[in-house]
Coordinates of C-alpha atoms in Angstrom, one line a residue:
Chain A
M1 CA -21.5 4.7 -10.3
T2 CA -22.6 6.7 -7.2
E3 CA -25.7 7.8 -9.1
L4 CA -26.7 4.2 -9.9
V5 CA -26.4 3.2 -6.2
A6 CA -28.2 6.3 -4.9
K7 CA -31.1 5.6 -7.3
K8 CA -31.3 1.9 -6.4
L9 CA -31.3 2.6 -2.6
N10 CA -33.3 5.8 -2.7
L11 CA -30.5 7.8 -1.2
E12 CA -29.2 11.3 -1.7
H13 CA -26.4 11.2 -4.3
E14 CA -24.0 12.7 -1.7
M15 CA -24.6 9.8 0.7
V16 CA -22.8 7.4 -1.7
L17 CA -19.0 7.1 -1.7
C18 CA -16.9 5.3 -4.3
S19 CA -13.7 3.2 -3.8
S20 CA -11.6 1.5 -6.4
T21 CA -8.8 -1.0 -6.6
G22 CA -7.4 -3.0 -9.6
I23 CA -5.2 -2.4 -12.6
I24 CA -4.5 1.3 -13.1
G25 CA -5.5 2.7 -16.4
R26 CA -8.1 0.1 -17.3
Q27 CA -11.7 1.3 -17.8
L28 CA -14.1 -0.2 -15.3
P29 CA -16.5 -2.8 -16.7
M30 CA -19.7 -0.7 -16.3
E31 CA -22.0 -3.4 -17.6
K32 CA -21.0 -5.7 -14.7
I33 CA -21.2 -2.8 -12.3
E34 CA -24.7 -1.9 -13.5
A35 CA -25.9 -5.5 -13.1
G36 CA -24.3 -5.7 -9.7
V37 CA -25.8 -2.5 -8.4
A38 CA -29.2 -3.6 -9.7
A39 CA -28.9 -6.8 -7.6
I40 CA -28.0 -5.0 -4.3
E41 CA -30.1 -6.1 -1.3
L42 CA -29.7 -4.4 2.0
S43 CA -29.2 -6.8 4.9
K44 CA -28.4 -6.6 8.6
D45 CA -26.2 -9.7 8.7
K46 CA -24.1 -9.3 5.6
G47 CA -21.1 -7.4 7.0
N48 CA -19.0 -10.6 6.7
A49 CA -20.0 -11.0 3.1
F50 CA -18.9 -7.4 2.4
A51 CA -15.5 -8.1 4.1
E52 CA -15.1 -11.1 1.7
A53 CA -16.4 -9.2 -1.4
I54 CA -13.7 -6.5 -1.2
M55 CA -10.8 -9.0 -1.1
T56 CA -8.3 -9.0 -4.0
T57 CA -5.0 -10.7 -3.3
D58 CA -5.9 -10.9 0.4
T59 CA -5.7 -14.4 1.7
H60 CA -8.5 -13.9 4.3
P61 CA -11.0 -11.1 5.2
K62 CA -10.0 -8.6 7.9
R63 CA -12.8 -7.4 10.1
I64 CA -13.4 -6.5 13.7
A65 CA -16.3 -5.2 15.8
L66 CA -16.4 -3.8 19.3
E67 CA -19.2 -3.0 21.7
F68 CA -18.8 -0.5 24.5
Q69 CA -20.9 1.7 26.8
I70 CA -21.3 5.5 26.4
E71 CA -23.8 7.2 28.6
G72 CA -24.9 3.7 29.7
R73 CA -25.9 2.9 26.1
T74 CA -24.4 0.2 24.1
V75 CA -22.3 1.6 21.2
R76 CA -20.9 -0.4 18.4
L77 CA -17.8 0.2 16.2
G78 CA -17.0 -2.1 13.3
G79 CA -14.4 -2.1 10.6
V80 CA -13.4 -4.1 7.5
T81 CA -10.4 -3.5 5.3
K82 CA -8.4 -5.0 2.4
G83 CA -4.7 -5.1 1.5
A84 CA -2.5 -6.6 0.2
G85 CA 0.1 -5.0 -2.3
M86 CA 1.0 -1.5 -3.2
I87 CA 0.7 -0.9 0.5
Y88 CA 2.5 2.1 2.0
P89 CA -0.4 4.2 3.0
N90 CA -0.1 7.8 3.3
M91 CA -3.5 7.5 3.1
A92 CA -3.0 3.5 -0.3
T93 CA -4.6 0.1 -2.4
M94 CA -5.8 0.0 1.1
L95 CA -9.6 0.3 1.4
S96 CA -11.0 0.5 4.9
Y97 CA -14.5 1.0 6.1
L98 CA -15.6 1.7 9.6
T99 CA -19.1 1.9 10.9
T100 CA -20.5 3.0 14.2
D101 CA -24.0 3.7 15.6
A102 CA -22.5 6.3 18.0
A103 CA -23.6 9.9 17.5
I104 CA -20.5 12.0 16.9
T105 CA -20.0 15.6 15.8
H106 CA -18.6 15.9 12.3
E107 CA -15.7 18.1 13.4
W108 CA -14.5 15.8 16.2
M109 CA -14.9 12.7 14.0
K110 CA -12.6 14.3 11.4
T111 CA -10.0 15.1 13.9
E112 CA -10.1 11.6 15.6
V113 CA -10.2 9.6 12.3
K114 CA -7.2 11.5 11.0
A115 CA -5.2 10.9 14.2
A116 CA -6.2 7.2 14.4
V117 CA -5.3 6.7 10.7
D118 CA -1.9 8.4 11.3
D119 CA -1.1 5.9 14.0
S120 CA -2.5 2.8 12.2
F121 CA -2.9 2.7 8.4
N122 CA -0.3 5.3 7.9
M123 CA 2.2 3.2 9.8
I124 CA 2.1 0.1 7.7
S125 CA 4.1 -1.0 4.7
V126 CA 4.1 -4.1 2.5
D127 CA 6.3 -2.9 -0.3
G128 CA 6.8 0.9 0.1
D129 CA 4.6 1.4 -3.0
M130 CA 2.1 4.1 -2.3
S131 CA -1.3 3.5 -3.9
T132 CA -3.3 5.9 -5.9
N133 CA -6.5 5.3 -4.0
D134 CA -6.1 4.7 -0.3
T135 CA -9.3 5.1 1.5
C136 CA -10.6 5.1 5.0
I137 CA -14.2 6.0 5.7
L138 CA -16.1 6.1 9.0
F139 CA -19.8 6.1 8.8
A140 CA -21.7 7.1 12.0
N141 CA -25.5 6.9 12.0
G142 CA -26.2 7.9 15.6
L143 CA -28.6 5.1 16.2
A144 CA -27.1 4.4 19.7
G145 CA -28.9 7.5 20.8
N146 CA -26.1 9.0 22.9
T147 CA -25.4 12.8 23.1
S148 CA -23.3 13.7 20.1
I149 CA -19.7 13.1 21.0
D150 CA -17.2 16.0 20.7
A151 CA -13.9 16.9 22.3
G152 CA -15.7 18.0 25.5
H153 CA -17.8 14.9 25.9
P154 CA -16.9 13.2 29.3
E155 CA -16.7 9.8 27.6
A156 CA -15.0 10.9 24.4
E157 CA -11.9 8.9 25.5
I158 CA -13.9 5.7 25.4
F159 CA -14.8 6.2 21.7
R160 CA -11.2 7.4 20.9
Q161 CA -9.7 4.2 22.4
A162 CA -12.2 2.0 20.6
L163 CA -11.3 3.8 17.3
R164 CA -7.6 3.3 18.0
Y165 CA -8.1 -0.4 18.8
V166 CA -10.1 -1.0 15.6
T167 CA -7.8 0.9 13.2
Q168 CA -4.6 -0.6 14.7
Y169 CA -6.0 -4.1 14.6
L170 CA -7.0 -3.7 10.9
A171 CA -3.7 -2.1 10.0
R172 CA -1.7 -4.9 11.7
E173 CA -3.8 -7.6 10.0
M174 CA -3.2 -5.9 6.6
A175 CA 0.6 -5.9 7.1
R176 CA 0.4 -9.6 8.3
D177 CA -1.5 -10.5 5.1
G178 CA 0.9 -8.5 2.7
E179 CA 1.4 -10.1 -0.7
G180 CA 3.5 -13.2 -0.1
A181 CA 4.1 -12.4 3.5
T182 CA 4.8 -15.2 6.0
K183 CA 5.7 -13.0 9.0
L184 CA 4.4 -9.9 10.6
M185 CA 7.1 -7.3 11.5
I186 CA 6.3 -5.0 14.4
V187 CA 8.7 -2.1 14.9
H188 CA 8.7 0.0 18.1
V189 CA 10.8 3.1 18.2
N190 CA 11.2 4.8 21.6
G191 CA 13.1 7.7 22.9
A192 CA 12.9 9.7 19.7
R193 CA 13.6 13.5 19.6
D194 CA 10.2 14.1 18.3
K195 CA 7.2 12.3 16.9
A196 CA 8.1 12.9 13.2
D197 CA 11.5 11.2 13.8
A198 CA 9.9 8.3 15.6
V199 CA 7.6 7.7 12.6
K200 CA 10.5 8.2 10.1
A201 CA 12.7 5.6 11.9
A202 CA 10.0 3.0 12.5
R203 CA 8.7 3.1 8.9
A204 CA 12.3 3.0 7.5
I205 CA 12.8 -0.5 9.1
T206 CA 9.6 -1.8 7.6
L207 CA 10.7 -0.4 4.2
S208 CA 14.1 -2.2 4.0
P209 CA 13.9 -5.0 1.4
L210 CA 17.2 -6.4 2.9
W211 CA 15.7 -6.6 6.4
Q212 CA 12.5 -7.9 4.9
C213 CA 14.5 -10.7 3.3
A214 CA 16.4 -11.5 6.5
L215 CA 13.0 -11.7 8.2
A216 CA 11.8 -14.2 5.7
G217 CA 14.9 -16.3 6.3
G218 CA 14.7 -15.9 10.1
D219 CA 18.2 -14.4 10.0
P220 CA 18.9 -12.0 12.9
N221 CA 21.0 -9.8 10.6
W222 CA 20.6 -6.6 12.7
G223 CA 23.1 -4.7 10.7
R224 CA 20.4 -4.2 8.2
I225 CA 18.1 -2.7 10.9
S226 CA 20.9 -0.4 11.9
A227 CA 21.7 0.6 8.3
A228 CA 18.0 1.4 7.6
L229 CA 17.8 3.4 10.8
G230 CA 20.9 5.5 9.8
A231 CA 19.6 6.0 6.3
S232 CA 16.1 7.1 7.6
G233 CA 17.4 10.6 8.4
C234 CA 16.1 10.5 12.0
A235 CA 18.2 12.2 14.6
L236 CA 20.6 9.6 16.0
D237 CA 23.5 9.5 18.4
Q238 CA 25.8 6.7 17.3
A239 CA 27.0 6.1 20.8
R240 CA 23.5 5.8 22.4
Y241 CA 20.9 3.8 20.5
D242 CA 19.9 0.3 21.4
I243 CA 18.2 -2.4 19.2
S244 CA 16.5 -5.5 20.3
I245 CA 14.9 -8.4 18.3
G246 CA 12.1 -9.8 20.5
D247 CA 13.7 -9.9 24.0
V248 CA 17.3 -10.2 22.7
Q249 CA 19.3 -7.0 22.7
V250 CA 21.5 -7.1 19.6
M251 CA 22.9 -3.6 19.7
K252 CA 23.8 -1.5 22.8
H253 CA 25.0 2.1 22.7
G254 CA 25.4 1.8 18.9
L255 CA 27.6 -1.3 19.0
A256 CA 27.2 -5.0 18.7
A257 CA 25.9 -6.4 22.0
Q258 CA 26.9 -9.6 23.6
Y259 CA 24.0 -11.9 23.0
D260 CA 23.1 -15.5 22.5
Q261 CA 23.0 -16.3 18.7
E262 CA 20.5 -19.1 19.2
A263 CA 18.2 -16.9 21.3
A264 CA 18.3 -14.3 18.5
R265 CA 17.4 -16.9 15.9
Q266 CA 14.6 -18.1 18.2
A267 CA 13.3 -14.5 18.3
M268 CA 13.1 -14.5 14.5
A269 CA 11.5 -17.9 14.3
G270 CA 7.8 -17.2 14.9
N271 CA 5.3 -15.6 12.6
E272 CA 5.5 -12.3 14.5
V273 CA 8.8 -10.6 15.0
T274 CA 9.2 -7.5 17.1
V275 CA 12.0 -5.0 16.7
T276 CA 12.5 -2.4 19.4
I277 CA 14.7 0.6 19.0
D278 CA 15.5 3.0 21.7
L279 CA 17.2 6.2 20.4
H280 CA 17.7 7.7 23.9
L281 CA 17.2 11.2 22.7
G282 CA 13.7 12.2 23.9
E283 CA 10.3 11.0 24.9
D284 CA 8.6 10.4 21.6
K285 CA 7.7 7.0 20.2
A286 CA 6.0 5.3 17.2
T287 CA 5.0 1.8 16.1
A288 CA 5.0 0.6 12.5
W289 CA 3.9 -2.7 11.0
G290 CA 5.4 -4.5 8.0
C291 CA 6.1 -8.0 6.7
D292 CA 8.8 -10.1 5.1
L293 CA 9.7 -10.2 1.4
T294 CA 9.3 -13.6 -0.2
H295 CA 9.1 -15.3 -3.6
G296 CA 5.3 -15.1 -3.1
Y297 CA 5.4 -11.3 -3.5
I298 CA 7.3 -11.5 -6.7
D299 CA 5.1 -14.3 -8.1
E300 CA 2.0 -12.2 -7.4
N301 CA 3.4 -9.1 -9.1
T302 CA 5.4 -10.2 -12.2
L303 CA 2.5 -10.9 -14.5
Y304 CA -0.3 -8.9 -12.9
T305 CA -1.9 -7.5 -16.1
R306 CA -1.7 -10.6 -18.2
Chain B
M1 CA 44.8 -1.3 8.5
T2 CA 46.0 1.9 6.8
E3 CA 49.1 1.8 8.9
L4 CA 49.9 -1.7 7.9
V5 CA 49.6 -0.8 4.2
A6 CA 51.6 2.5 4.5
K7 CA 54.4 0.6 6.3
K8 CA 54.5 -2.1 3.7
L9 CA 54.6 0.3 0.7
N10 CA 56.7 3.0 2.3
L11 CA 53.9 5.6 2.0
E12 CA 52.8 8.4 4.1
H13 CA 50.0 7.2 6.4
E14 CA 47.6 9.8 4.9
M15 CA 48.1 8.4 1.4
V16 CA 46.2 5.2 2.2
L17 CA 42.4 5.0 2.2
C18 CA 40.3 2.3 3.6
S19 CA 37.0 0.8 2.2
S20 CA 34.7 -1.8 3.6
T21 CA 31.8 -4.1 2.7
G22 CA 30.4 -7.2 4.3
I23 CA 28.2 -8.0 7.3
I24 CA 27.6 -5.0 9.4
G25 CA 28.6 -5.4 13.1
R26 CA 31.1 -8.2 12.5
Q27 CA 34.8 -7.5 13.5
L28 CA 37.1 -7.8 10.6
P29 CA 39.5 -10.8 10.6
M30 CA 42.7 -8.8 11.2
E31 CA 44.9 -11.9 11.0
K32 CA 43.8 -12.5 7.4
I33 CA 44.2 -8.8 6.6
E34 CA 47.7 -8.7 8.1
A35 CA 48.8 -11.7 6.1
G36 CA 47.2 -10.2 3.0
V37 CA 48.9 -6.8 3.4
A38 CA 52.2 -8.5 3.9
A39 CA 51.8 -10.3 0.6
I40 CA 51.0 -7.1 -1.5
E41 CA 53.1 -6.7 -4.6
L42 CA 52.7 -3.6 -6.7
S43 CA 52.3 -4.3 -10.4
K44 CA 51.5 -2.2 -13.5
D45 CA 49.2 -4.8 -15.0
K46 CA 47.0 -6.0 -12.1
G47 CA 44.1 -3.5 -12.5
N48 CA 41.9 -6.3 -13.7
A49 CA 42.9 -8.5 -10.7
F50 CA 41.8 -5.6 -8.4
A51 CA 38.5 -5.4 -10.2
E52 CA 37.9 -9.1 -9.5
A53 CA 39.2 -8.9 -6.0
I54 CA 36.6 -6.5 -4.8
M55 CA 33.6 -8.4 -6.1
T56 CA 31.2 -9.8 -3.6
T57 CA 27.7 -10.8 -5.0
D58 CA 28.7 -9.2 -8.3
T59 CA 28.5 -11.7 -11.1
H60 CA 31.3 -10.0 -13.1
P61 CA 33.8 -7.3 -12.7
K62 CA 32.9 -3.7 -13.7
R63 CA 35.8 -1.7 -15.2
I64 CA 36.5 0.8 -17.9
A65 CA 39.5 2.8 -19.1
L66 CA 39.7 5.8 -21.5
E67 CA 42.6 7.5 -23.2
F68 CA 42.2 11.1 -24.5
Q69 CA 44.4 14.1 -25.3
I70 CA 44.9 17.2 -23.2
E71 CA 47.5 19.7 -24.4
G72 CA 48.5 17.1 -27.0
R73 CA 49.5 14.7 -24.3
T74 CA 47.8 11.3 -23.7
V75 CA 45.8 11.2 -20.5
R76 CA 44.3 8.1 -19.0
L77 CA 41.2 7.7 -16.8
G78 CA 40.2 4.3 -15.4
G79 CA 37.6 3.1 -13.0
V80 CA 36.5 -0.1 -11.3
T81 CA 33.5 -0.6 -9.1
K82 CA 31.5 -3.2 -7.2
G83 CA 27.7 -3.6 -6.5
A84 CA 25.4 -5.4 -6.0
G85 CA 23.0 -5.2 -3.1
M86 CA 22.2 -2.5 -0.5
I87 CA 22.4 -0.2 -3.4
Y88 CA 20.7 3.1 -3.3
P89 CA 23.7 5.4 -3.2
N90 CA 23.5 8.7 -1.8
M91 CA 27.0 8.2 -1.8
A92 CA 26.3 3.0 -0.7
T93 CA 27.8 -0.9 -0.5
M94 CA 29.0 0.6 -3.7
L95 CA 32.8 0.9 -3.8
S96 CA 34.2 2.8 -6.7
Y97 CA 37.8 3.7 -7.6
L98 CA 38.9 6.0 -10.3
T99 CA 42.4 6.7 -11.4
T100 CA 44.0 9.1 -13.8
D101 CA 47.4 10.3 -14.7
A102 CA 46.1 13.8 -15.4
A103 CA 47.3 16.7 -13.3
I104 CA 44.2 18.3 -11.7
T105 CA 43.9 20.9 -9.1
H106 CA 42.4 19.6 -5.9
E107 CA 39.6 22.1 -5.8
W108 CA 38.3 21.5 -9.3
M109 CA 38.6 17.7 -8.8
K110 CA 36.4 17.9 -5.8
T111 CA 33.7 19.9 -7.7
E112 CA 33.8 17.7 -10.7
V113 CA 33.8 14.3 -8.9
K114 CA 30.8 15.5 -6.8
A115 CA 28.9 16.6 -9.9
A116 CA 29.8 13.4 -11.8
V117 CA 28.8 11.2 -8.8
D118 CA 25.4 13.0 -8.5
D119 CA 24.6 12.2 -12.1
S120 CA 25.8 8.6 -12.0
F121 CA 26.3 6.6 -8.8
N122 CA 23.7 8.7 -7.0
M123 CA 21.2 7.9 -9.7
I124 CA 21.2 4.1 -9.3
S125 CA 19.1 1.8 -7.1
V126 CA 19.0 -1.9 -6.8
D127 CA 16.8 -2.1 -3.7
G128 CA 16.5 1.3 -2.2
D129 CA 18.6 0.2 0.8
M130 CA 21.2 2.8 1.3
S131 CA 24.5 1.4 2.5
T132 CA 26.6 2.5 5.4
N133 CA 29.8 2.8 3.4
D134 CA 29.4 4.0 -0.2
T135 CA 32.7 5.1 -1.5
C136 CA 33.9 6.8 -4.7
I137 CA 37.6 7.9 -4.8
L138 CA 39.5 9.5 -7.7
F139 CA 43.3 9.2 -7.5
A140 CA 45.2 11.6 -9.8
N141 CA 49.0 11.3 -9.9
G142 CA 49.7 14.0 -12.6
L143 CA 52.1 11.7 -14.5
A144 CA 50.7 12.8 -17.9
G145 CA 52.6 16.0 -17.4
N146 CA 49.8 18.4 -18.4
T147 CA 49.3 21.8 -16.8
S148 CA 47.1 21.2 -13.8
I149 CA 43.5 21.3 -14.8
D150 CA 41.1 23.7 -13.1
A151 CA 37.9 25.4 -14.1
G152 CA 39.7 27.9 -16.4
H153 CA 41.8 25.3 -18.3
P154 CA 40.8 25.5 -22.0
E155 CA 40.5 21.7 -22.2
A156 CA 38.8 21.1 -18.9
E157 CA 35.6 20.0 -20.7
I158 CA 37.5 17.1 -22.2
F159 CA 38.3 15.7 -18.8
R160 CA 34.8 16.5 -17.5
Q161 CA 33.2 14.5 -20.3
A162 CA 35.6 11.6 -19.8
L163 CA 34.8 11.6 -16.1
R164 CA 31.1 11.6 -16.9
Y165 CA 31.4 8.8 -19.3
V166 CA 33.4 6.6 -16.9
T167 CA 31.1 7.2 -13.8
Q168 CA 27.9 6.7 -15.8
Y169 CA 29.2 3.6 -17.4
L170 CA 30.2 2.1 -14.1
A171 CA 26.9 3.2 -12.4
R172 CA 24.8 1.6 -15.2
E173 CA 26.8 -1.6 -15.1
M174 CA 26.3 -1.8 -11.3
A175 CA 22.5 -1.4 -11.7
R176 CA 22.5 -4.1 -14.5
D177 CA 24.3 -6.5 -12.1
G178 CA 22.1 -5.8 -9.1
E179 CA 21.5 -8.9 -6.9
G180 CA 19.3 -11.3 -8.8
A181 CA 18.7 -8.8 -11.7
T182 CA 17.9 -10.0 -15.2
K183 CA 17.1 -6.6 -16.7
L184 CA 18.5 -3.1 -16.6
M185 CA 16.0 -0.3 -16.2
I186 CA 16.8 3.1 -17.6
V187 CA 14.5 5.9 -16.6
H188 CA 14.6 9.3 -18.4
V189 CA 12.6 12.1 -16.9
N190 CA 12.3 15.2 -19.2
G191 CA 10.4 18.5 -18.8
A192 CA 10.7 18.7 -15.1
R193 CA 10.1 22.0 -13.2
D194 CA 13.6 21.8 -11.8
K195 CA 16.5 19.4 -11.5
A196 CA 15.5 18.2 -8.0
D197 CA 12.1 17.2 -9.3
A198 CA 13.6 15.4 -12.2
V199 CA 15.9 13.4 -9.9
K200 CA 13.0 12.6 -7.5
A201 CA 10.8 11.4 -10.3
A202 CA 13.4 9.3 -12.0
R203 CA 14.6 7.6 -8.8
A204 CA 11.0 6.9 -7.7
I205 CA 10.4 4.7 -10.7
T206 CA 13.6 2.6 -10.1
L207 CA 12.5 2.3 -6.4
S208 CA 9.1 0.8 -7.0
P209 CA 9.1 -3.0 -6.1
L210 CA 5.9 -3.4 -8.1
W211 CA 7.3 -1.9 -11.3
Q212 CA 10.5 -3.9 -10.7
C213 CA 8.4 -7.1 -10.5
A214 CA 6.5 -6.1 -13.7
L215 CA 9.8 -5.6 -15.4
A216 CA 11.0 -9.0 -14.3
G217 CA 7.8 -10.5 -15.9
G218 CA 8.1 -8.3 -19.0
D219 CA 4.6 -7.0 -18.2
P220 CA 4.0 -3.4 -19.5
N221 CA 1.9 -2.5 -16.4
W222 CA 2.5 1.2 -16.8
G223 CA 0.0 2.1 -14.1
R224 CA 2.7 1.2 -11.6
I225 CA 5.0 3.7 -13.3
S226 CA 2.3 6.4 -13.0
A227 CA 1.6 5.5 -9.4
A228 CA 5.3 5.7 -8.4
L229 CA 5.5 9.0 -10.3
G230 CA 2.6 10.5 -8.4
A231 CA 3.9 9.2 -5.1
S232 CA 7.3 10.7 -5.8
G233 CA 6.2 14.1 -4.8
C234 CA 7.5 15.8 -7.9
A235 CA 5.4 18.6 -9.4
L236 CA 3.0 17.0 -11.8
D237 CA 0.1 18.2 -14.0
Q238 CA -2.3 15.3 -14.3
A239 CA -3.5 16.5 -17.7
R240 CA 0.0 16.9 -19.2
Y241 CA 2.5 14.1 -18.5
D242 CA 3.4 11.4 -21.0
I243 CA 5.0 8.0 -20.4
S244 CA 6.7 5.7 -23.0
I245 CA 8.1 2.3 -22.6
G246 CA 10.8 2.0 -25.2
D247 CA 9.3 3.6 -28.3
V248 CA 5.7 2.8 -27.2
Q249 CA 3.8 5.7 -25.7
V250 CA 1.5 4.2 -23.1
M251 CA 0.3 7.4 -21.5
K252 CA -0.6 10.7 -23.2
H253 CA -1.7 13.8 -21.3
G254 CA -2.0 11.8 -18.1
L255 CA -4.4 9.2 -19.6
A256 CA -4.0 5.8 -21.1
A257 CA -2.8 6.1 -24.7
Q258 CA -3.9 4.0 -27.6
Y259 CA -1.1 1.6 -28.3
D260 CA -0.3 -1.8 -29.5
Q261 CA -0.2 -4.3 -26.6
E262 CA 2.2 -6.6 -28.5
A263 CA 4.5 -3.7 -29.2
A264 CA 4.5 -2.8 -25.5
R265 CA 5.4 -6.3 -24.5
Q266 CA 8.2 -6.3 -27.1
A267 CA 9.5 -3.1 -25.5
M268 CA 9.7 -5.0 -22.2
A269 CA 11.2 -8.2 -23.6
G270 CA 14.9 -7.3 -23.9
N271 CA 17.5 -7.1 -21.2
E272 CA 17.4 -3.3 -21.2
V273 CA 14.1 -1.5 -20.8
T274 CA 13.8 2.2 -21.1
V275 CA 11.1 4.3 -19.5
T276 CA 10.8 7.9 -20.7
I277 CA 8.6 10.4 -18.9
D278 CA 7.9 13.9 -20.1
L279 CA 6.3 16.1 -17.4
H280 CA 5.9 19.1 -19.8
L281 CA 6.5 21.6 -16.9
G282 CA 10.0 22.9 -17.6
E283 CA 13.4 22.2 -19.0
D284 CA 15.1 20.0 -16.4
K285 CA 15.8 16.4 -16.8
A286 CA 17.5 13.4 -15.2
T287 CA 18.3 9.8 -15.9
A288 CA 18.2 7.0 -13.3
W289 CA 19.2 3.3 -13.6
G290 CA 17.7 0.4 -11.8
C291 CA 16.9 -3.3 -12.3
D292 CA 14.1 -5.8 -11.9
L293 CA 13.2 -7.6 -8.7
T294 CA 13.4 -11.4 -8.9
H295 CA 13.6 -14.6 -6.8
G296 CA 17.4 -14.2 -7.1
Y297 CA 17.4 -11.1 -5.0
I298 CA 15.5 -12.8 -2.2
D299 CA 17.6 -15.9 -2.4
E300 CA 20.8 -13.9 -2.0
N301 CA 19.4 -12.0 1.0
T302 CA 17.3 -14.3 3.2
L303 CA 20.2 -16.2 4.9
Y304 CA 23.1 -13.8 4.4
T305 CA 24.7 -14.1 7.9
R306 CA 24.4 -17.8 8.3

């Protein structure tokens, strides 16, 4: 497949990368692919068409583009991605493509993309099912004409922040558009002993089917958050941790807090629900994104290969 | 609670154990409990009533009793258990009670119960949500009059096999009666490098919501089995492992096998579906039990606290 594309576009073979999604174990329909590759036309204004072309069970395209200044020059960073099931990236059927015209050293780019992916795509879950072919690729062609960015570049932080913004935006939108999802779940864990614990705790909440069902029903059943937190294996002091849903603190010092039931229901009513956990054990924190579990997920996945 | 019961039945306080299920974070209604304890009447024929009394979202009671001979004496071993959600025991809202009239040393009983639980209750999953209060208790009163069984007892193996039979029966029935479940999933992993890997691989298949959905739909989408296997982290040789659904081999040496589609659908059609994986890396094996994921699970869990 890469050979066909390289030949069509007069590129070096190594310049073409291949991504895949679909039913595992089925041979790809090479006839269709050959015809498709033969019909490729490069175009400056077809980014949106690409974002739509890669959709599978996604309900809408996910894309973003930023412009910012480095060395007084306008630099662009764009990204498109697709979800929407078998999503529990540890780098999954998540395919994500980033492009920039910034000049960046290869070494610094590898470091920064890995770090940005860890805090974005690797922090989302739709169903806890890790895919066989998660992909995130950043293409940088250097056309902005800046001095190549590395760790020592005085404006490296600007690119880093842009990369973080783009990857976290795309990750969040992927979680929001999970198969059958009606609500985005945002989980902040603060005060963790270390970063690994913060990640473990935050992801565990997004992974709980029981809490995902409660979310679907708008039911502030925080015991399920607490149970998932305990089962996560993160360091936990039973007498210290706090849990809030939106602005409503439902657990204080590891026990049921006094709170207004109606306010808690209101905090669950919108299409974005935030859970904030403070472990009060250290300074580390993490944010994970997930979604609710609905009939829609099941309907999309019971007869997939038929 | 234990004090009330001990007083009512003239027992030592330490002889009473307490189990709990229900909404996490709600205070128990002690008035009802006090009235209930006051009304307790001991009876020799109310084991079945107990099995029904502990049901929550279970659709039917789970119980079993065996009789066997040790030293020529009749020994009895009985068990009851409840499921049916928040089930991913690592010792969850699984409550299980075993009783025997065999005389057993305390030390051997601890060893054997732990080993039996690891191969039964700790190998089931309904939803991957670990409970806060999994319980398995074996009461042995010694009334059968045998010499107390320990590791050196010539007929220890008879009791061990009975204990394995009872715990695995109850575990399997719990998986079959998972919330909303319509099919029991049985996963055998053979040829694993070590026991831990066999357990990891077998449980990973029962934990995949995508495969659980395929199971619900009777869809032999074995790519989801393979993906879950790969994501499990068990040692795997891509060119060697085999997967069968029922008697139909769907993967051979890590690739799609030639098989009859209709036979594969038939293998998924019943209310018990067996997945057999051979890793061809060693001698170790494990069996896990799970169920499908249906609208019923979601319906039972979206508005649980209302």
